[in-house]
Amino acid sequence: MAYQVTIQDSQRTFLAEPDETILAAALRQGVKLPYGCREGACGTCRGRVLLGQVEHCEAQLTALSEADRQAGWALFCCARACSNLSIECREAAAGNDTPIRTLPARIVRLTRAAPDVMLVDLKLPSGDRLEFRAGQYIDILLGEGRRRAFSLANSPQTDGCLQLHVRHVVGGRFTDRLFGQMKERDILRLRGPFGSFFLRDAPDKPAVLVAGGTGFAPIKAIVEQAIAEGNARALHVYWGARQRVDLYLLELAERWARQHANVRFVPVLSDSPKGECWRGRTGLVHAAVMADWPQLGGCQVYVCGSPAMVAASRRDFLAHCGLPEEEFFADSFDFAADTLEAIGASDDAEERVEDHA
Ligand SMILES: Cc1cc2nc3c(=O)[nH]c(=O)nc-3n(C[C@H](O)[C@H](O)[C@H](O)COP(=O)(O)OP(=O)(O)OC[C@H]3O[C@@H](n4cnc5c(N)ncnc54)[C@H](O)[C@@H]3O)c2cc1C
């Protein structure tokens, strides 16, 4: 028996089966809830259950503590309805309705851009293209229900070609293979696009784009898209890394700022060894943003990178810089939860999303 879910602010309703997540049910019926990792880790899909009961399932305690659960918070990418519900949540901007597809893609180039970063250029089957919004991500399908999320680093204008920026996780099931054995012409299976990390239409608000490490990938896609469209909106790009070598496309970002008056670029190193010739900013990237923008009211902020960096940015920008919660957008690079339970549940939900698409 399906339960009715009502979003309090808009009074939109949809039906959720007991064995599907509230997010999957919403997307299946064209209701655009915001989401990121789909693993119960990043907190992008967080909202409040005002009436009714949910099961929290795989939600991770770091993103949803016991106290949060008691206070009625839920992560809709994991929670399942146990009764009719009234919920409070943000709805993603209209236009996030690109079809989700599963496609093969050929590796056409592997470029070691930093000691632990590989640029992976992929080509889709001849004549095919993937519709997506700059900033979204895809899953690489590894078989047996395992998937790994990677942001698309190119703007959607690049027909039939996709680029990923992959950081090597030592001992990682996928990235160990990518760095050790994979070669050009190998075929990957991918599924997407996913996520609600894309530039919202707000031409008068400066966009502060904050990347940590390979979190530069979706920011690159967003900036390149804005440049290609001749969008004159002020874009302030901050890119944090440990050392100079980790800023693997520094010249590209510097070129954006040189050639486009509306783009400003600030690289920040957290761990520059003594003796390295670096005259730029140092420290944590989100601290550099706070130094430049003690008041973020009137801005939109887009943050992408490690879970710790995204969490610190959210906490400090909201608490100390006056950023309204609804102007904070993030993709947190959480890693996959390869539990059998998570795999079964998420595959089921994804198939339903595809059926709808
Ligand atoms: C929405 C989204 C977008 C992402 N986009 C990117 C991207 O563009 N580029 C990119 O490099 N990564 C990205 N990630 C992170 C990436 O999906 C993970 O790092 C991935 O799990 C690595 O796969 P693996 O099979 O090599 O490692 P796994 O087999 O998944 O992991 C092996 C072990 O390593 C640890 N581990 C895995 N990943 C990490 C990590 N990121 N940090 C610390 N420890 C880890 C875990 O303990 C895990 O048990 C993204 C994640 C999300 C959710």
mmCIF file of N, CA and C in Angstrom, residues 143-267:
data_model
loop_
_atom_site.group_PDB
_atom_site.id
_atom_site.type_symbol
_atom_site.label_atom_id
_atom_site.label_comp_id
_atom_site.label_asym_id
_atom_site.label_seq_id
_atom_site.Cartn_x
_atom_site.Cartn_y
_atom_site.Cartn_z
ATOM 1 N N GLY A 143 29.231 -3.328 -11.382
ATOM 2 C CA GLY A 143 28.671 -4.687 -11.325
ATOM 3 C C GLY A 143 28.279 -5.026 -9.905
ATOM 4 N N GLU A 144 27.430 -6.042 -9.778
ATOM 5 C CA GLU A 144 26.914 -6.500 -8.482
ATOM 6 C C GLU A 144 26.308 -5.346 -7.689
ATOM 7 N N GLY A 145 25.756 -4.375 -8.383
ATOM 8 C CA GLY A 145 25.072 -3.264 -7.711
ATOM 9 C C GLY A 145 26.000 -2.203 -7.153
ATOM 10 N N ARG A 146 27.319 -2.363 -7.367
ATOM 11 C CA ARG A 146 28.235 -1.349 -6.813
ATOM 12 C C ARG A 146 28.341 -0.177 -7.777
ATOM 13 N N ARG A 147 28.425 1.030 -7.202
ATOM 14 C CA ARG A 147 28.539 2.225 -8.039
ATOM 15 C C ARG A 147 29.455 3.223 -7.361
ATOM 16 N N ARG A 148 30.104 4.045 -8.180
ATOM 17 C CA ARG A 148 30.985 5.080 -7.651
ATOM 18 C C ARG A 148 30.623 6.396 -8.326
ATOM 19 N N ALA A 149 30.441 7.442 -7.527
ATOM 20 C CA ALA A 149 29.998 8.739 -8.051
ATOM 21 C C ALA A 149 31.194 9.595 -8.462
ATOM 22 N N PHE A 150 31.110 10.217 -9.638
ATOM 23 C CA PHE A 150 32.131 11.185 -10.077
ATOM 24 C C PHE A 150 31.449 12.342 -10.803
ATOM 25 N N SER A 151 31.872 13.544 -10.461
ATOM 26 C CA SER A 151 31.279 14.739 -11.061
ATOM 27 C C SER A 151 31.756 14.898 -12.492
ATOM 28 N N LEU A 152 30.885 15.443 -13.318
ATOM 29 C CA LEU A 152 31.272 15.722 -14.708
ATOM 30 C C LEU A 152 32.013 17.058 -14.726
ATOM 31 N N ALA A 153 33.191 17.063 -15.351
ATOM 32 C CA ALA A 153 34.058 18.243 -15.274
ATOM 33 C C ALA A 153 33.945 19.126 -16.510
ATOM 34 N N ASN A 154 33.169 18.685 -17.487
ATOM 35 C CA ASN A 154 33.036 19.500 -18.695
ATOM 36 C C ASN A 154 31.636 20.085 -18.759
ATOM 37 N N SER A 155 31.491 21.145 -19.570
ATOM 38 C CA SER A 155 30.163 21.729 -19.698
ATOM 39 C C SER A 155 29.362 20.868 -20.680
ATOM 40 N N PRO A 156 28.039 20.899 -20.608
ATOM 41 C CA PRO A 156 27.230 20.025 -21.459
ATOM 42 C C PRO A 156 27.377 20.317 -22.946
ATOM 43 N N GLN A 157 27.989 21.460 -23.288
ATOM 44 C CA GLN A 157 28.157 21.792 -24.716
ATOM 45 C C GLN A 157 29.063 20.809 -25.453
ATOM 46 N N THR A 158 29.923 20.090 -24.693
ATOM 47 C CA THR A 158 30.916 19.210 -25.335
ATOM 48 C C THR A 158 30.218 17.918 -25.768
ATOM 49 N N ASP A 159 29.676 17.915 -26.973
ATOM 50 C CA ASP A 159 28.844 16.810 -27.440
ATOM 51 C C ASP A 159 29.525 15.448 -27.388
ATOM 52 N N GLY A 160 28.905 14.497 -26.727
ATOM 53 C CA GLY A 160 29.392 13.109 -26.780
ATOM 54 C C GLY A 160 30.651 12.845 -25.986
ATOM 55 N N CYS A 161 31.255 13.880 -25.385
ATOM 56 C CA CYS A 161 32.491 13.688 -24.616
ATOM 57 C C CYS A 161 32.230 14.075 -23.165
ATOM 58 N N LEU A 162 32.821 13.325 -22.262
ATOM 59 C CA LEU A 162 32.684 13.620 -20.835
ATOM 60 C C LEU A 162 34.067 13.606 -20.226
ATOM 61 N N GLN A 163 34.258 14.433 -19.182
ATOM 62 C CA GLN A 163 35.550 14.376 -18.474
ATOM 63 C C GLN A 163 35.298 14.205 -16.977
ATOM 64 N N LEU A 164 36.108 13.330 -16.363
ATOM 65 C CA LEU A 164 36.073 13.133 -14.916
ATOM 66 C C LEU A 164 37.439 13.486 -14.346
ATOM 67 N N HIS A 165 37.464 13.958 -13.109
ATOM 68 C CA HIS A 165 38.731 14.184 -12.387
ATOM 69 C C HIS A 165 38.710 13.219 -11.195
ATOM 70 N N VAL A 166 39.509 12.181 -11.259
ATOM 71 C CA VAL A 166 39.405 11.107 -10.265
ATOM 72 C C VAL A 166 40.622 11.110 -9.346
ATOM 73 N N ARG A 167 40.361 11.217 -8.054
ATOM 74 C CA ARG A 167 41.447 11.119 -7.070
ATOM 75 C C ARG A 167 41.637 9.664 -6.684
ATOM 76 N N HIS A 168 42.901 9.234 -6.616
ATOM 77 C CA HIS A 168 43.199 7.851 -6.253
ATOM 78 C C HIS A 168 42.976 7.636 -4.764
ATOM 79 N N VAL A 169 42.088 6.695 -4.437
ATOM 80 C CA VAL A 169 41.888 6.281 -3.045
ATOM 81 C C VAL A 169 42.653 4.958 -2.906
ATOM 82 N N VAL A 170 43.737 4.971 -2.144
ATOM 83 C CA VAL A 170 44.562 3.756 -2.059
ATOM 84 C C VAL A 170 43.711 2.643 -1.445
ATOM 85 N N GLY A 171 43.666 1.506 -2.154
ATOM 86 C CA GLY A 171 42.841 0.383 -1.694
ATOM 87 C C GLY A 171 41.407 0.470 -2.209
ATOM 88 N N GLY A 172 41.108 1.514 -2.965
ATOM 89 C CA GLY A 172 39.745 1.694 -3.490
ATOM 90 C C GLY A 172 39.473 0.717 -4.623
ATOM 91 N N ARG A 173 38.302 0.142 -4.624
ATOM 92 C CA ARG A 173 37.934 -0.882 -5.617
ATOM 93 C C ARG A 173 38.031 -0.331 -7.041
ATOM 94 N N PHE A 174 37.489 0.857 -7.275
ATOM 95 C CA PHE A 174 37.507 1.395 -8.631
ATOM 96 C C PHE A 174 38.791 2.168 -8.933
ATOM 97 N N THR A 175 39.183 3.074 -8.048
ATOM 98 C CA THR A 175 40.306 3.952 -8.412
ATOM 99 C C THR A 175 41.634 3.187 -8.428
ATOM 100 N N ASP A 176 41.776 2.127 -7.638
ATOM 101 C CA ASP A 176 42.985 1.292 -7.741
ATOM 102 C C ASP A 176 43.103 0.714 -9.154
ATOM 103 N N ARG A 177 41.950 0.267 -9.696
ATOM 104 C CA ARG A 177 41.962 -0.325 -11.042
ATOM 105 C C ARG A 177 42.245 0.747 -12.079
ATOM 106 N N LEU A 178 41.621 1.933 -11.878
ATOM 107 C CA LEU A 178 41.822 3.004 -12.856
ATOM 108 C C LEU A 178 43.295 3.409 -12.914
ATOM 109 N N PHE A 179 43.928 3.549 -11.753
ATOM 110 C CA PHE A 179 45.321 4.010 -11.722
ATOM 111 C C PHE A 179 46.303 2.891 -12.058
ATOM 112 N N GLY A 180 45.884 1.614 -11.833
ATOM 113 C CA GLY A 180 46.840 0.518 -12.015
ATOM 114 C C GLY A 180 46.709 -0.221 -13.330
ATOM 115 N N GLN A 181 45.473 -0.469 -13.770
ATOM 116 C CA GLN A 181 45.298 -1.389 -14.899
ATOM 117 C C GLN A 181 44.585 -0.800 -16.105
ATOM 118 N N MET A 182 43.708 0.171 -15.898
ATOM 119 C CA MET A 182 42.880 0.596 -17.032
ATOM 120 C C MET A 182 43.713 1.351 -18.049
ATOM 121 N N LYS A 183 43.239 1.276 -19.287
ATOM 122 C CA LYS A 183 43.980 1.938 -20.357
ATOM 123 C C LYS A 183 42.996 2.534 -21.360
ATOM 124 N N GLU A 184 43.552 3.329 -22.255
ATOM 125 C CA GLU A 184 42.713 3.937 -23.276
ATOM 126 C C GLU A 184 42.037 2.844 -24.092
ATOM 127 N N ARG A 185 40.821 3.072 -24.531
ATOM 128 C CA ARG A 185 39.925 2.187 -25.280
ATOM 129 C C ARG A 185 39.134 1.240 -24.379
ATOM 130 N N ASP A 186 39.433 1.185 -23.083
ATOM 131 C CA ASP A 186 38.603 0.373 -22.188
ATOM 132 C C ASP A 186 37.200 0.991 -22.119
ATOM 133 N N ILE A 187 36.220 0.129 -21.807
ATOM 134 C CA ILE A 187 34.824 0.591 -21.750
ATOM 135 C C ILE A 187 34.355 0.626 -20.289
ATOM 136 N N LEU A 188 33.698 1.732 -19.917
ATOM 137 C CA LEU A 188 33.059 1.833 -18.595
ATOM 138 C C LEU A 188 31.552 1.892 -18.812
ATOM 139 N N ARG A 189 30.810 1.468 -17.800
ATOM 140 C CA ARG A 189 29.363 1.658 -17.849
ATOM 141 C C ARG A 189 29.000 2.768 -16.865
ATOM 142 N N LEU A 190 28.221 3.718 -17.320
ATOM 143 C CA LEU A 190 27.879 4.821 -16.428
ATOM 144 C C LEU A 190 26.375 5.053 -16.433
ATOM 145 N N ARG A 191 25.943 5.739 -15.397
ATOM 146 C CA ARG A 191 24.512 6.028 -15.237
ATOM 147 C C ARG A 191 24.369 7.441 -14.686
ATOM 148 N N GLY A 192 23.461 8.201 -15.252
ATOM 149 C CA GLY A 192 23.276 9.552 -14.760
ATOM 150 C C GLY A 192 22.454 10.378 -15.731
ATOM 151 N N PRO A 193 22.377 11.686 -15.583
ATOM 152 C CA PRO A 193 23.070 12.461 -14.554
ATOM 153 C C PRO A 193 22.277 12.473 -13.247
ATOM 154 N N PHE A 194 22.984 12.758 -12.155
ATOM 155 C CA PHE A 194 22.373 12.847 -10.835
ATOM 156 C C PHE A 194 22.754 14.172 -10.171
ATOM 157 N N GLY A 195 21.983 14.511 -9.148
ATOM 158 C CA GLY A 195 22.384 15.592 -8.256
ATOM 159 C C GLY A 195 21.741 16.931 -8.571
ATOM 160 N N SER A 196 21.747 17.789 -7.565
ATOM 161 C CA SER A 196 21.147 19.112 -7.744
ATOM 162 C C SER A 196 22.180 20.207 -7.502
ATOM 163 N N PHE A 197 23.456 19.879 -7.796
ATOM 164 C CA PHE A 197 24.526 20.864 -7.661
ATOM 165 C C PHE A 197 24.714 21.544 -9.017
ATOM 166 N N PHE A 198 23.980 22.612 -9.254
ATOM 167 C CA PHE A 198 24.131 23.385 -10.492
ATOM 168 C C PHE A 198 23.806 24.831 -10.182
ATOM 169 N N LEU A 199 24.267 25.717 -11.040
ATOM 170 C CA LEU A 199 24.127 27.161 -10.792
ATOM 171 C C LEU A 199 22.657 27.574 -10.904
ATOM 172 N N ARG A 200 22.127 28.175 -9.843
ATOM 173 C CA ARG A 200 20.754 28.679 -9.879
ATOM 174 C C ARG A 200 20.736 30.021 -10.602
ATOM 175 N N ASP A 201 19.572 30.306 -11.186
ATOM 176 C CA ASP A 201 19.437 31.518 -11.965
ATOM 177 C C ASP A 201 19.222 32.711 -11.019
ATOM 178 N N ALA A 202 20.264 33.459 -10.751
ATOM 179 C CA ALA A 202 20.150 34.630 -9.862
ATOM 180 C C ALA A 202 21.216 35.623 -10.298
ATOM 181 N N PRO A 203 21.014 36.249 -11.484
ATOM 182 C CA PRO A 203 22.082 37.042 -12.109
ATOM 183 C C PRO A 203 22.646 38.144 -11.230
ATOM 184 N N ASP A 204 21.842 38.672 -10.296
ATOM 185 C CA ASP A 204 22.333 39.797 -9.498
ATOM 186 C C ASP A 204 23.115 39.378 -8.269
ATOM 187 N N LYS A 205 23.106 38.079 -7.966
ATOM 188 C CA LYS A 205 23.819 37.628 -6.773
ATOM 189 C C LYS A 205 25.192 37.092 -7.155
ATOM 190 N N PRO A 206 26.259 37.627 -6.560
ATOM 191 C CA PRO A 206 27.573 37.034 -6.833
ATOM 192 C C PRO A 206 27.543 35.561 -6.428
ATOM 193 N N ALA A 207 28.168 34.716 -7.252
ATOM 194 C CA ALA A 207 28.273 33.290 -6.909
ATOM 195 C C ALA A 207 29.680 33.043 -6.396
ATOM 196 N N VAL A 208 29.781 32.535 -5.171
ATOM 197 C CA VAL A 208 31.082 32.173 -4.597
ATOM 198 C C VAL A 208 31.201 30.663 -4.729
ATOM 199 N N LEU A 209 32.165 30.221 -5.548
ATOM 200 C CA LEU A 209 32.308 28.797 -5.879
ATOM 201 C C LEU A 209 33.552 28.270 -5.185
ATOM 202 N N VAL A 210 33.393 27.305 -4.292
ATOM 203 C CA VAL A 210 34.497 26.866 -3.445
ATOM 204 C C VAL A 210 34.785 25.388 -3.705
ATOM 205 N N ALA A 211 36.010 25.093 -4.171
ATOM 206 C CA ALA A 211 36.376 23.708 -4.494
ATOM 207 C C ALA A 211 37.505 23.248 -3.584
ATOM 208 N N GLY A 212 37.431 21.971 -3.187
ATOM 209 C CA GLY A 212 38.559 21.357 -2.481
ATOM 210 C C GLY A 212 39.029 20.175 -3.307
ATOM 211 N N GLY A 213 40.307 20.137 -3.682
ATOM 212 C CA GLY A 213 40.859 19.007 -4.446
ATOM 213 C C GLY A 213 40.108 18.773 -5.736
ATOM 214 N N THR A 214 39.669 17.500 -5.953
ATOM 215 C CA THR A 214 38.946 17.198 -7.200
ATOM 216 C C THR A 214 37.516 17.753 -7.178
ATOM 217 N N GLY A 215 37.134 18.398 -6.100
ATOM 218 C CA GLY A 215 35.878 19.161 -6.090
ATOM 219 C C GLY A 215 35.926 20.290 -7.108
ATOM 220 N N PHE A 216 37.104 20.506 -7.698
ATOM 221 C CA PHE A 216 37.240 21.479 -8.787
ATOM 222 C C PHE A 216 36.440 21.036 -10.021
ATOM 223 N N ALA A 217 36.208 19.717 -10.167
ATOM 224 C CA ALA A 217 35.585 19.205 -11.405
ATOM 225 C C ALA A 217 34.230 19.859 -11.706
ATOM 226 N N PRO A 218 33.251 19.793 -10.804
ATOM 227 C CA PRO A 218 31.956 20.388 -11.159
ATOM 228 C C PRO A 218 31.994 21.914 -11.230
ATOM 229 N N ILE A 219 32.929 22.521 -10.462
ATOM 230 C CA ILE A 219 33.062 23.990 -10.512
ATOM 231 C C ILE A 219 33.584 24.382 -11.898
ATOM 232 N N LYS A 220 34.527 23.591 -12.407
ATOM 233 C CA LYS A 220 35.048 23.841 -13.766
ATOM 234 C C LYS A 220 33.895 23.779 -14.770
ATOM 235 N N ALA A 221 33.039 22.754 -14.634
ATOM 236 C CA ALA A 221 31.910 22.618 -15.572
ATOM 237 C C ALA A 221 31.006 23.850 -15.497
ATOM 238 N N ILE A 222 30.733 24.313 -14.283
ATOM 239 C CA ILE A 222 29.825 25.458 -14.097
ATOM 240 C C ILE A 222 30.438 26.724 -14.707
ATOM 241 N N VAL A 223 31.732 26.942 -14.444
ATOM 242 C CA VAL A 223 32.372 28.171 -14.965
ATOM 243 C C VAL A 223 32.448 28.108 -16.495
ATOM 244 N N GLU A 224 32.812 26.946 -17.031
ATOM 245 C CA GLU A 224 32.939 26.849 -18.492
ATOM 246 C C GLU A 224 31.585 27.045 -19.170
ATOM 247 N N GLN A 225 30.534 26.541 -18.517
ATOM 248 C CA GLN A 225 29.188 26.728 -19.069
ATOM 249 C C GLN A 225 28.839 28.222 -19.069
ATOM 250 N N ALA A 226 29.123 28.907 -17.956
ATOM 251 C CA ALA A 226 28.803 30.339 -17.861
ATOM 252 C C ALA A 226 29.572 31.114 -18.938
ATOM 253 N N ILE A 227 30.841 30.763 -19.121
ATOM 254 C CA ILE A 227 31.646 31.454 -20.139
ATOM 255 C C ILE A 227 31.071 31.184 -21.531
ATOM 256 N N ALA A 228 30.720 29.932 -21.800
ATOM 257 C CA ALA A 228 30.200 29.570 -23.132
ATOM 258 C C ALA A 228 28.894 30.304 -23.420
ATOM 259 N N GLU A 229 28.103 30.550 -22.386
ATOM 260 C CA GLU A 229 26.815 31.222 -22.587
ATOM 261 C C GLU A 229 26.935 32.746 -22.546
ATOM 262 N N GLY A 230 28.130 33.255 -22.291
ATOM 263 C CA GLY A 230 28.318 34.706 -22.184
ATOM 264 C C GLY A 230 27.634 35.278 -20.952
ATOM 265 N N ASN A 231 27.476 34.439 -19.915
ATOM 266 C CA ASN A 231 26.829 34.861 -18.666
ATOM 267 C C ASN A 231 27.766 35.835 -17.922
ATOM 268 N N ALA A 232 27.285 37.056 -17.658
ATOM 269 C CA ALA A 232 28.160 38.085 -17.067
ATOM 270 C C ALA A 232 28.114 38.086 -15.545
ATOM 271 N N ARG A 233 27.459 37.116 -14.936
ATOM 272 C CA ARG A 233 27.334 37.071 -13.475
ATOM 273 C C ARG A 233 28.713 37.008 -12.809
ATOM 274 N N ALA A 234 28.858 37.675 -11.672
ATOM 275 C CA ALA A 234 30.142 37.641 -10.954
ATOM 276 C C ALA A 234 30.372 36.242 -10.373
ATOM 277 N N LEU A 235 31.497 35.622 -10.753
ATOM 278 C CA LEU A 235 31.843 34.289 -10.274
ATOM 279 C C LEU A 235 33.167 34.385 -9.519
ATOM 280 N N HIS A 236 33.153 34.068 -8.233
ATOM 281 C CA HIS A 236 34.363 34.128 -7.409
ATOM 282 C C HIS A 236 34.778 32.693 -7.092
ATOM 283 N N VAL A 237 35.821 32.227 -7.757
ATOM 284 C CA VAL A 237 36.217 30.823 -7.637
ATOM 285 C C VAL A 237 37.364 30.696 -6.638
ATOM 286 N N TYR A 238 37.185 29.883 -5.613
ATOM 287 C CA TYR A 238 38.243 29.564 -4.647
ATOM 288 C C TYR A 238 38.563 28.087 -4.812
ATOM 289 N N TRP A 239 39.877 27.767 -4.918
ATOM 290 C CA TRP A 239 40.253 26.354 -5.071
ATOM 291 C C TRP A 239 41.313 26.035 -4.019
ATOM 292 N N GLY A 240 40.963 25.151 -3.098
ATOM 293 C CA GLY A 240 41.890 24.765 -2.043
ATOM 294 C C GLY A 240 42.510 23.413 -2.319
ATOM 295 N N ALA A 241 43.797 23.300 -1.985
ATOM 296 C CA ALA A 241 44.509 22.027 -2.134
ATOM 297 C C ALA A 241 45.638 22.031 -1.120
ATOM 298 N N ARG A 242 46.282 20.860 -0.985
ATOM 299 C CA ARG A 242 47.357 20.826 0.007
ATOM 300 C C ARG A 242 48.597 21.545 -0.533
ATOM 301 N N GLN A 243 49.052 21.136 -1.711
ATOM 302 C CA GLN A 243 50.288 21.713 -2.260
ATOM 303 C C GLN A 243 50.058 22.194 -3.689
ATOM 304 N N ARG A 244 51.024 22.962 -4.187
ATOM 305 C CA ARG A 244 50.902 23.523 -5.532
ATOM 306 C C ARG A 244 50.599 22.442 -6.578
ATOM 307 N N VAL A 245 51.249 21.283 -6.428
ATOM 308 C CA VAL A 245 51.101 20.216 -7.415
ATOM 309 C C VAL A 245 49.667 19.689 -7.464
ATOM 310 N N ASP A 246 48.921 19.881 -6.360
ATOM 311 C CA ASP A 246 47.538 19.379 -6.317
ATOM 312 C C ASP A 246 46.553 20.311 -7.039
ATOM 313 N N LEU A 247 47.007 21.541 -7.348
ATOM 314 C CA LEU A 247 46.151 22.452 -8.145
ATOM 315 C C LEU A 247 46.385 22.101 -9.609
ATOM 316 N N TYR A 248 45.801 21.005 -10.027
ATOM 317 C CA TYR A 248 46.244 20.339 -11.254
ATOM 318 C C TYR A 248 45.818 21.058 -12.533
ATOM 319 N N LEU A 249 44.926 22.061 -12.427
ATOM 320 C CA LEU A 249 44.592 22.854 -13.625
ATOM 321 C C LEU A 249 44.678 24.347 -13.287
ATOM 322 N N LEU A 250 45.734 24.701 -12.557
ATOM 323 C CA LEU A 250 45.890 26.079 -12.086
ATOM 324 C C LEU A 250 45.912 27.074 -13.245
ATOM 325 N N GLU A 251 46.651 26.733 -14.312
ATOM 326 C CA GLU A 251 46.780 27.695 -15.419
ATOM 327 C C GLU A 251 45.431 27.946 -16.078
ATOM 328 N N LEU A 252 44.620 26.901 -16.167
ATOM 329 C CA LEU A 252 43.294 27.064 -16.775
ATOM 330 C C LEU A 252 42.464 28.070 -15.973
ATOM 331 N N ALA A 253 42.436 27.893 -14.650
ATOM 332 C CA ALA A 253 41.625 28.780 -13.812
ATOM 333 C C ALA A 253 42.177 30.202 -13.859
ATOM 334 N N GLU A 254 43.502 30.336 -13.891
ATOM 335 C CA GLU A 254 44.096 31.682 -13.994
ATOM 336 C C GLU A 254 43.711 32.336 -15.321
ATOM 337 N N ARG A 255 43.635 31.509 -16.366
ATOM 338 C CA ARG A 255 43.265 32.048 -17.686
ATOM 339 C C ARG A 255 41.815 32.558 -17.670
ATOM 340 N N TRP A 256 40.903 31.816 -17.014
ATOM 341 C CA TRP A 256 39.509 32.306 -16.922
ATOM 342 C C TRP A 256 39.513 33.730 -16.370
ATOM 343 N N ALA A 257 40.267 33.905 -15.269
ATOM 344 C CA ALA A 257 40.232 35.205 -14.580
ATOM 345 C C ALA A 257 40.868 36.292 -15.448
ATOM 346 N N ARG A 258 41.921 35.936 -16.198
ATOM 347 C CA ARG A 258 42.577 36.927 -17.069
ATOM 348 C C ARG A 258 41.660 37.351 -18.204
ATOM 349 N N GLN A 259 40.925 36.386 -18.751
ATOM 350 C CA GLN A 259 40.181 36.652 -19.988
ATOM 351 C C GLN A 259 38.739 37.112 -19.755
ATOM 352 N N HIS A 260 38.224 36.931 -18.521
ATOM 353 C CA HIS A 260 36.806 37.257 -18.280
ATOM 354 C C HIS A 260 36.705 38.127 -17.037
ATOM 355 N N ALA A 261 36.261 39.376 -17.238
ATOM 356 C CA ALA A 261 36.258 40.353 -16.140
ATOM 357 C C ALA A 261 35.358 39.921 -14.984
ATOM 358 N N ASN A 262 34.347 39.097 -15.260
ATOM 359 C CA ASN A 262 33.417 38.703 -14.185
ATOM 360 C C ASN A 262 33.920 37.501 -13.382
ATOM 361 N N VAL A 263 35.056 36.903 -13.798
ATOM 362 C CA VAL A 263 35.559 35.726 -13.081
ATOM 363 C C VAL A 263 36.784 36.115 -12.260
ATOM 364 N N ARG A 264 36.738 35.796 -10.957
ATOM 365 C CA ARG A 264 37.891 36.031 -10.080
ATOM 366 C C ARG A 264 38.340 34.667 -9.579
ATOM 367 N N PHE A 265 39.641 34.470 -9.455
ATOM 368 C CA PHE A 265 40.137 33.153 -9.048
ATOM 369 C C PHE A 265 41.123 33.301 -7.892
ATOM 370 N N VAL A 266 40.906 32.510 -6.832
ATOM 371 C CA VAL A 266 41.783 32.561 -5.652
ATOM 372 C C VAL A 266 42.225 31.131 -5.299
ATOM 373 N N PRO A 267 43.474 30.777 -5.595
ATOM 374 C CA PRO A 267 43.965 29.463 -5.152
ATOM 375 C C PRO A 267 44.473 29.558 -3.717
#
